[in-house]
Every structure is written in C-alpha cells, then in structure tokens.
Coordinates of C-alpha atoms and ligand atoms in Angstrom, one line a residue:
M131 CA -23.3 6.1 -22.1
N132 CA -22.3 7.9 -25.3
M133 CA -19.6 5.7 -26.8
Q134 CA -18.4 8.6 -29.0
N135 CA -17.7 10.7 -26.0
K136 CA -14.0 11.7 -26.2
T137 CA -13.8 13.4 -22.9
F138 CA -11.9 11.6 -20.1
K139 CA -13.8 10.9 -17.0
R140 CA -12.0 10.7 -13.7
G141 CA -13.4 10.1 -10.3
L142 CA -15.2 7.7 -8.1
G143 CA -17.1 5.6 -10.5
L144 CA -19.0 2.7 -9.0
S145 CA -17.8 1.5 -5.7
L146 CA -17.7 -2.2 -6.7
I147 CA -15.7 -3.3 -3.7
L148 CA -15.3 -1.5 -0.5
V149 CA -13.4 -2.4 2.6
F150 CA -15.3 -1.0 5.6
L151 CA -15.6 -1.5 9.2
L152 CA -18.4 -3.3 10.9
S153 CA -18.9 -1.7 14.3
G154 CA -21.8 -3.9 15.4
C155 CA -22.2 -7.6 15.9
S156 CA -24.3 -8.8 13.0
N157 CA -23.0 -9.5 9.5
N158 CA -25.4 -7.0 8.1
D159 CA -24.4 -4.1 10.3
S160 CA -22.5 -1.4 8.5
A161 CA -20.5 1.1 10.4
N162 CA -23.0 3.5 11.9
E163 CA -22.4 6.8 13.4
S164 CA -24.3 6.4 16.7
A165 CA -22.2 3.3 17.4
A166 CA -19.1 5.2 16.4
N167 CA -19.9 8.0 18.7
A168 CA -20.1 5.6 21.6
Y169 CA -16.3 5.1 21.4
P170 CA -14.4 7.0 24.1
F171 CA -12.4 8.5 21.3
S172 CA -13.3 8.7 17.6
Y173 CA -12.0 11.0 15.0
S174 CA -13.0 11.2 11.3
D175 CA -12.1 13.7 8.7
T176 CA -10.3 14.0 5.4
T177 CA -6.6 13.8 4.6
M178 CA -4.4 12.9 1.6
G179 CA -7.4 13.3 -0.8
T180 CA -9.5 10.7 1.1
S181 CA -11.3 10.1 4.4
F182 CA -9.8 8.8 7.6
S183 CA -11.4 7.3 10.7
I184 CA -9.8 6.5 14.1
K185 CA -11.6 4.7 16.9
V186 CA -10.3 3.9 20.3
S187 CA -12.4 1.5 22.4
Q188 CA -10.6 2.1 25.7
L189 CA -8.9 5.3 26.7
P190 CA -6.5 5.1 29.6
T191 CA -7.3 7.4 32.5
G192 CA -5.7 10.7 32.2
V193 CA -5.5 10.6 28.4
R194 CA -7.6 13.5 27.1
P195 CA -9.4 13.0 23.7
K196 CA -8.5 16.6 22.7
K197 CA -4.8 15.9 23.2
V198 CA -5.0 12.8 21.1
K199 CA -6.8 14.6 18.3
I200 CA -4.2 17.4 18.2
A201 CA -1.4 14.9 18.1
I202 CA -3.0 13.1 15.2
R203 CA -3.8 16.3 13.3
E204 CA -0.2 17.5 13.6
K205 CA 1.2 14.2 12.5
L206 CA -1.0 14.1 9.4
E207 CA 0.1 17.7 8.5
Q208 CA 3.7 16.8 9.0
I209 CA 3.5 13.8 6.7
N210 CA 1.6 15.7 4.0
Q211 CA 4.3 18.4 4.2
Q212 CA 7.0 15.8 3.7
M213 CA 5.6 13.5 1.0
S214 CA 2.6 14.9 -0.8
T215 CA 2.9 15.5 -4.5
Y216 CA -0.2 17.7 -4.3
I217 CA 1.5 20.3 -2.1
T218 CA 3.9 22.2 -4.3
D219 CA 6.3 23.2 -1.5
S220 CA 6.3 19.8 0.3
E221 CA 9.8 18.2 0.8
L222 CA 9.1 15.7 -1.9
S223 CA 7.7 18.2 -4.4
R224 CA 10.8 20.4 -4.0
I225 CA 13.0 17.4 -4.8
N226 CA 10.8 16.4 -7.7
S227 CA 10.8 19.9 -9.3
S228 CA 14.5 20.5 -8.8
T229 CA 17.0 19.3 -11.4
D230 CA 19.8 19.3 -8.8
M231 CA 21.4 15.9 -8.7
T232 CA 23.7 16.4 -5.7
S233 CA 23.0 14.5 -2.4
R234 CA 20.7 16.1 0.0
F235 CA 19.6 15.4 3.6
I236 CA 16.0 14.3 3.8
S237 CA 13.6 13.9 6.8
E238 CA 13.4 10.6 8.7
G239 CA 9.9 10.1 7.5
L240 CA 10.7 10.6 3.8
Y241 CA 13.8 8.4 4.1
K242 CA 11.9 5.5 5.7
V243 CA 9.2 5.6 3.0
V244 CA 11.6 5.8 0.0
E245 CA 13.7 3.1 1.5
T246 CA 10.7 0.8 1.9
A247 CA 9.6 1.6 -1.6
Q248 CA 13.1 0.6 -2.9
E249 CA 12.9 -2.7 -1.0
I250 CA 9.5 -3.6 -2.4
N251 CA 10.7 -2.6 -5.9
H252 CA 13.4 -5.2 -5.6
L253 CA 11.2 -7.9 -4.2
S254 CA 8.5 -7.3 -6.8
E255 CA 11.1 -7.5 -9.6
G256 CA 10.5 -3.9 -10.7
A257 CA 6.7 -4.0 -10.9
Y258 CA 6.4 -1.6 -8.0
D259 CA 8.3 1.6 -8.7
I260 CA 7.8 5.1 -7.2
T261 CA 9.7 6.7 -10.0
V262 CA 6.7 6.0 -12.2
G263 CA 5.4 9.4 -11.1
S264 CA 6.0 11.3 -14.3
L265 CA 3.9 8.6 -16.2
V266 CA 1.2 8.8 -13.5
N267 CA 1.0 12.5 -14.2
L268 CA 1.1 11.9 -18.0
W269 CA -1.9 9.6 -17.7
G270 CA -3.8 12.3 -15.7
F271 CA -3.7 10.6 -12.3
G272 CA -1.4 13.0 -10.6
P273 CA -1.8 16.5 -9.3
S274 CA -1.8 18.0 -12.8
K275 CA -5.2 18.3 -14.5
A276 CA -7.0 15.4 -16.2
L277 CA -6.3 14.7 -19.9
S278 CA -8.5 15.3 -22.9
H279 CA -6.9 12.4 -24.9
T280 CA -4.7 9.3 -24.3
P281 CA -1.0 10.1 -24.2
K282 CA 1.1 9.6 -27.3
D283 CA 3.3 6.6 -27.3
E284 CA 6.4 8.7 -28.1
D285 CA 5.7 10.8 -25.0
I286 CA 5.4 7.6 -22.9
Q287 CA 8.7 6.3 -24.2
K288 CA 10.4 9.6 -23.5
L289 CA 9.3 9.6 -19.9
L290 CA 10.2 5.9 -19.4
A291 CA 13.9 6.9 -19.7
D292 CA 13.6 8.6 -16.4
V293 CA 11.8 5.7 -14.7
G294 CA 13.7 3.2 -12.6
S295 CA 14.6 2.6 -8.9
D296 CA 18.3 2.7 -9.8
K297 CA 17.9 6.4 -10.5
I298 CA 17.4 7.0 -6.7
V299 CA 20.5 6.8 -4.5
L300 CA 20.1 6.6 -0.7
T301 CA 22.7 6.6 2.0
A302 CA 21.5 5.0 5.1
R303 CA 24.0 6.5 7.6
L304 CA 23.5 10.1 6.6
H305 CA 19.9 9.9 5.4
T306 CA 20.6 11.5 2.1
L307 CA 19.0 11.1 -1.3
S308 CA 20.2 12.0 -4.7
K309 CA 18.7 11.5 -8.2
T310 CA 20.8 10.4 -11.1
R311 CA 18.4 11.9 -13.6
P312 CA 17.4 15.6 -13.4
N313 CA 13.8 14.8 -14.3
L314 CA 13.3 12.0 -11.9
Y315 CA 9.8 12.3 -10.3
M316 CA 8.8 10.2 -7.2
D317 CA 5.2 9.4 -6.4
L318 CA 4.6 8.1 -2.9
S319 CA 0.8 7.9 -3.2
S320 CA 0.9 4.1 -3.1
L321 CA 2.3 3.8 0.4
A322 CA 2.1 7.2 2.1
K323 CA -1.3 6.5 3.4
G324 CA -0.1 3.2 4.9
Y325 CA 2.8 5.0 6.5
A326 CA 0.5 7.7 8.0
V327 CA -1.7 4.9 9.5
D328 CA 1.4 3.3 11.1
E329 CA 2.5 6.7 12.5
I330 CA -0.9 7.4 14.0
A331 CA -0.9 3.8 15.5
A332 CA 2.6 4.6 17.0
I333 CA 1.1 7.8 18.6
L334 CA -1.6 5.7 20.2
D335 CA 0.9 3.0 21.3
A336 CA 3.0 5.7 23.0
L337 CA -0.1 6.9 24.9
K338 CA -0.6 3.3 26.1
I339 CA -3.8 2.9 24.1
T340 CA -4.1 -0.8 23.4
H341 CA -7.5 -1.1 21.7
Y342 CA -7.8 0.9 18.5
M343 CA -8.5 1.0 14.8
V344 CA -6.8 3.5 12.5
E345 CA -7.9 3.8 8.9
I346 CA -7.0 6.1 6.0
G347 CA -8.7 5.5 2.7
G348 CA -9.3 1.8 3.4
E349 CA -5.7 1.1 4.7
L350 CA -5.9 -0.1 8.3
N351 CA -3.9 -0.8 11.5
I352 CA -5.9 -2.6 14.2
K353 CA -5.0 -3.5 17.8
G354 CA -6.9 -5.2 20.6
K355 CA -10.7 -5.4 20.7
N356 CA -13.6 -3.3 19.6
K357 CA -16.2 -1.7 21.9
Q358 CA -18.0 -5.1 22.4
G359 CA -14.7 -6.6 23.6
K360 CA -14.5 -8.7 20.4
N361 CA -12.1 -8.7 17.4
W362 CA -12.6 -5.8 15.1
R363 CA -14.6 -7.0 12.1
I364 CA -13.6 -5.8 8.6
G365 CA -16.1 -6.2 5.8
V366 CA -14.9 -6.8 2.2
E367 CA -17.9 -5.9 0.0
A368 CA -18.8 -8.1 -3.0
P369 CA -18.3 -6.4 -6.4
N370 CA -21.9 -6.1 -7.1
A371 CA -23.1 -2.8 -8.6
K372 CA -26.8 -3.4 -7.8
K373 CA -26.8 -4.8 -4.3
R374 CA -24.5 -4.2 -1.4
E375 CA -23.4 -7.7 -0.2
L376 CA -20.6 -8.8 1.9
L377 CA -18.1 -11.0 0.3
R378 CA -16.1 -11.6 3.4
V379 CA -16.1 -10.6 7.0
L380 CA -12.7 -10.8 8.5
P381 CA -12.7 -10.8 12.3
I382 CA -9.1 -9.6 12.8
S383 CA -6.9 -8.0 15.4
D384 CA -3.3 -6.9 15.9
I385 CA -2.8 -6.6 12.2
A386 CA -2.2 -4.1 9.4
M387 CA -4.2 -4.4 6.2
A388 CA -4.3 -2.6 2.8
T389 CA -6.3 -2.9 -0.4
S390 CA -5.6 -1.8 -3.9
G391 CA -8.3 -1.8 -6.5
D392 CA -9.4 -0.3 -9.7
Y393 CA -13.0 0.3 -8.8
R394 CA -12.4 3.8 -7.5
N395 CA -9.8 5.6 -9.4
Y396 CA -9.8 5.3 -13.2
F397 CA -10.9 7.2 -16.3
E398 CA -12.9 6.1 -19.3
Q399 CA -12.6 6.9 -22.9
D400 CA -14.9 5.3 -25.5
G401 CA -16.1 2.8 -23.0
Q402 CA -12.5 1.7 -22.2
R403 CA -11.4 1.9 -18.6
F404 CA -7.8 3.0 -17.8
S405 CA -6.4 2.1 -14.4
H406 CA -4.5 4.5 -12.2
T407 CA -1.9 1.7 -11.7
I408 CA 0.8 2.0 -14.2
D409 CA 3.2 -0.8 -15.2
P410 CA 6.6 0.8 -15.0
R411 CA 8.0 -1.7 -17.4
T412 CA 5.7 -0.5 -20.3
G413 CA 4.5 2.9 -19.2
Y414 CA 0.9 1.9 -19.8
P415 CA -1.9 1.3 -17.2
I416 CA -2.4 -2.4 -16.2
T417 CA -5.0 -4.3 -18.1
H418 CA -5.4 -7.7 -16.5
K419 CA -8.5 -9.1 -14.7
L420 CA -7.5 -8.4 -11.1
V421 CA -10.2 -6.3 -9.4
S422 CA -8.6 -6.0 -6.0
V423 CA -5.7 -7.2 -3.9
T424 CA -5.9 -7.2 0.0
V425 CA -2.7 -7.7 1.9
L426 CA -2.4 -8.4 5.7
G427 CA 0.9 -7.6 7.4
D428 CA 2.9 -6.2 10.3
T429 CA 2.9 -2.7 8.9
T430 CA 0.3 -0.8 6.9
M431 CA 3.1 0.9 4.9
K432 CA 4.4 -2.4 3.6
A433 CA 0.9 -3.9 3.1
D434 CA 0.0 -0.8 1.1
A435 CA 3.1 -1.0 -1.1
W436 CA 2.6 -4.7 -1.7
A437 CA -1.1 -4.3 -2.6
T438 CA 0.0 -1.9 -5.4
A439 CA 2.9 -4.1 -6.4
L440 CA 0.7 -7.3 -6.6
M441 CA -1.9 -5.3 -8.6
V442 CA 0.8 -4.6 -11.2
L443 CA 2.1 -8.2 -11.2
G444 CA -1.4 -9.6 -11.8
P445 CA -3.1 -12.7 -10.5
E446 CA -0.6 -15.4 -11.6
K447 CA 2.8 -13.8 -11.1
G448 CA 1.5 -11.8 -8.2
Y449 CA 0.2 -15.0 -6.5
Q450 CA 3.5 -16.7 -7.1
I451 CA 5.6 -13.9 -5.5
A452 CA 3.1 -13.4 -2.7
E453 CA 3.5 -17.1 -1.8
Q454 CA 7.3 -17.0 -2.1
Q455 CA 7.5 -13.9 0.1
K456 CA 5.1 -15.5 2.7
L457 CA 2.6 -12.7 2.3
A458 CA -1.1 -13.0 3.5
V459 CA -3.0 -11.9 0.4
L460 CA -6.5 -12.2 -1.0
F461 CA -6.7 -11.7 -4.8
I462 CA -10.1 -11.0 -6.4
S463 CA -10.3 -11.3 -10.2
K464 CA -13.0 -10.9 -12.8
M465 CA -14.2 -14.2 -14.1
G466 CA -17.0 -14.4 -16.6
A467 CA -20.0 -12.7 -15.0
G468 CA -18.6 -13.4 -11.5
F469 CA -15.5 -13.1 -9.5
L470 CA -12.8 -15.4 -8.5
E471 CA -11.2 -15.3 -5.0
Q472 CA -7.7 -16.6 -4.5
E473 CA -5.9 -16.5 -1.2
T474 CA -2.4 -17.4 -0.2
P475 CA -2.0 -20.1 2.5
L476 CA -1.0 -17.5 5.0
F477 CA -4.1 -15.4 4.4
T478 CA -6.3 -18.5 5.0
E479 CA -4.3 -19.5 8.1
Y480 CA -4.4 -16.0 9.5
T481 CA -8.1 -15.3 9.0
K482 CA -9.1 -18.8 10.3
R483 CA -7.0 -18.5 13.4
K484 CA -8.3 -15.1 14.2
G485 CA -11.8 -16.2 13.4
Q486 CA -11.9 -18.6 16.4
Ligands
LIG516 P1 -5.1 3.9 -3.9 O1 -4.5 5.2 -4.1 O2 -6.4 3.6 -4.6 O3 -5.2 3.4 -2.4 P2 -2.7 2.4 -4.4 O4 -2.3 2.3 -3.0 O5 -2.6 1.2 -5.3 O6 -4.2 2.8 -4.6 O7 -1.8 3.5 -5.1 C1 -2.0 3.8 -6.5 C2 -1.2 5.1 -6.8 O8 0.2 4.7 -6.8 C3 -1.5 5.6 -8.2 O9 -2.5 6.6 -8.1 C4 -0.2 6.3 -8.5 O10 -0.1 7.5 -7.9 C5 0.8 5.3 -7.9 N1 1.3 4.2 -8.8 C6 0.8 3.8 -10.0 N2 1.4 2.8 -10.5 C7 2.5 2.5 -9.6 C8 3.5 1.5 -9.6 N3 3.7 0.7 -10.5 N4 4.4 1.6 -8.5 C9 4.2 2.5 -7.5 N5 3.2 3.4 -7.5 C10 2.4 3.4 -8.5
LIG517 MG1 -0.9 0.9 -2.2

C-alpha cells in the first residue's frame, strides 16, 4: 500500500471476523444455498445497506410463504421510512433536518427505538449516544459522501456542543419528541437493524411460527430448532486474514445476538485505520484494541445497542459494566500477533447450558 496515499478509503476491507450461520451438522459446514433452499420458508435480500436472511424450519399448515414474505418486506420498508438517515424524507431525517424545537408526535417504532437508546446511554455512562450523528457524518460514515482529509479539531469541538442525550426530550404518555438544540442530529444505525430483526421475529410469532432464524447484517433473533431438529449453530470466525477458521461455534436457541466490530466499516489514511464508532465524549473514533463485541440477550435491539456501547467503552470498562449489568458478552481484543477472548460469566453459562 502506498503510505503517501492521502485519499480516504471506505468500505468492506478484510472480513477479519464474521458471524455466520451454520446450516449443516459439521463444524466445517458453512451456510450453503442448497441447504437453505430446503427450508419451507427462506428469504434473503438486502436492506439497511446490508444483507438479511430469514429461515423458518417448520411452517404451520395454512401459512403461505408468499404472505410471510410480503409481511416482512412491508415491515422493512416501514422501518426504513421511520428511522433511516439515508432516506431524506424518512420520519427521522425530517426531524434531523428541521430546526424546529417544539414537541412533535412520533411513530410508535421511532419512539421505542429512541427510548431504548436513551436507556442504554444512561447505563453506559454516556458512551452510547445516538446524538453523535453529526460527528459520524463529519468523519464520513454517514449518508454524506466520504471525506478527503481528517476533520479539523475545531469542527469536531463545534459539533460536540450539539451532542448529548439530554438534548432529546421524550414524553412517554403522548409519544412526543423535542430537541433542545436546533442542530441535534440522531443516528439510529447502531440499533435499528436489531429493532428490525425483533419486529420480523414478532411477525413470525404472530403467525405461530416457532422455529426460525432472523438475521440482518449479522444481528440475530433465533427461536426453536433448525431443519435437523437441533439448536441453530452460529459460527464466530477467527480473525485470520489468510485462512477461514472458526473461533467458536455457538449452538444456541431462543436468544437474540448482536456483534459490533471494526473489521468491516472503517477508512484508512496513511496506513492508519479510523473506526466508524465514535466516542461521543471526545468526538474522535475509538482507538483501543477491541476487535469485536458479541452480546446475547432477550431482544436484538438491546443487544445491538449494547454491542456498540461496549465497543466504545473498551475491554476493561466495557467488561466491568457488562458484568454489573448481567450481560452475556464475548469480547475479542488484539493481543500481540493473536487475539484475546474474554467472556462474562453469563456468556459462559449461557453457551454451556445451550451446548448440552
Ligand atoms: P454495524 O453498523 O457495523 O453493525 P454498530 O451496530 O456498532 O455497527 O453501529 C455503528 C454505527 O453506529 C456507526 O456507523 C454510527 O452510525 C453509529 N455510532 C457511532 N458511534 C456511536 C456511539 N458512540 N453511539 C451510538 N451510535 C454510534
Ligand atoms: Mg450496534
């Protein structure tokens, strides 16, 4: 690589770690299409700037696959129209671009997601903060185009004045939101995928489907058994650029899971990597040695938000808060030429129990 290269690179980079599904029985099986097609219902496509995959291993009689597919498609379109920052006339984009600070009624979906974000902000001591949006954009990770140079410190400081969860006011009874700063910009990318996964799972639940796997961009919600009548098996790939190896196989069921990592979305300048996760307390991308954080939980939305929050907090403080909050988390950090895995007691307990 040319070290003098001043242009920013953004994109996929090396997939050092991947969370993927194992549809077969052996450890070396990766998800393969013919096996996927054998599911009575399977649906894969793209949404929210990433791919999604839904598999149902038993479809109740009378439930038509076409009907399920339409319901899922419509739900995804609705969520995007509520909370995407990439759609200029989405409900969220209209709030972000307006300088109006009066209270407004917001949709149930948007309310639920912002309310959860506020809760995780509090529990993470401010490390997780959806109002970091303007800085995400400044660093070139938002819908606006990529940068040609690192942002100026004075621009970062200026935007930091509009960052902070206290600048969002919600009223639970009326489902209203108001901003206390005209330029407040909310970014829900860190939990919207998780929310969408839960909403699709709820559609399947309502149709009395009890064996399914729903995944959007690596965030999952799993119930019941796979096609072989066994627990769904989730592979966590080892961070090895040369060889695809499995670090872990988690045989899990009835659980939500989300992973945050820096191996996919970053840009490079002069050989230095800049993460897409911004520390809202400094306005700069995080720099510690965490490679990825995987969180298990009841809802994918919370697991997704926590994965980002713990990524900001780092391996020490993050571990401490995860333990206090009784979260099931696997942290993977860079260590010399290798990687260090640390899991909270609940993660160990859960994966052991389910591994029986
Ligand atoms: P991914 O999009 O790779 O699944 P995450 O769920 O961790 O990763 O979300 C990262 C995104 O969240 C960033 O691209 C940015 O839009 C937003 N973000 C960055 N820093 C923060 C933060 N401190 N708190 C909340 N959201 C953040
Ligand atoms: Mg997240």
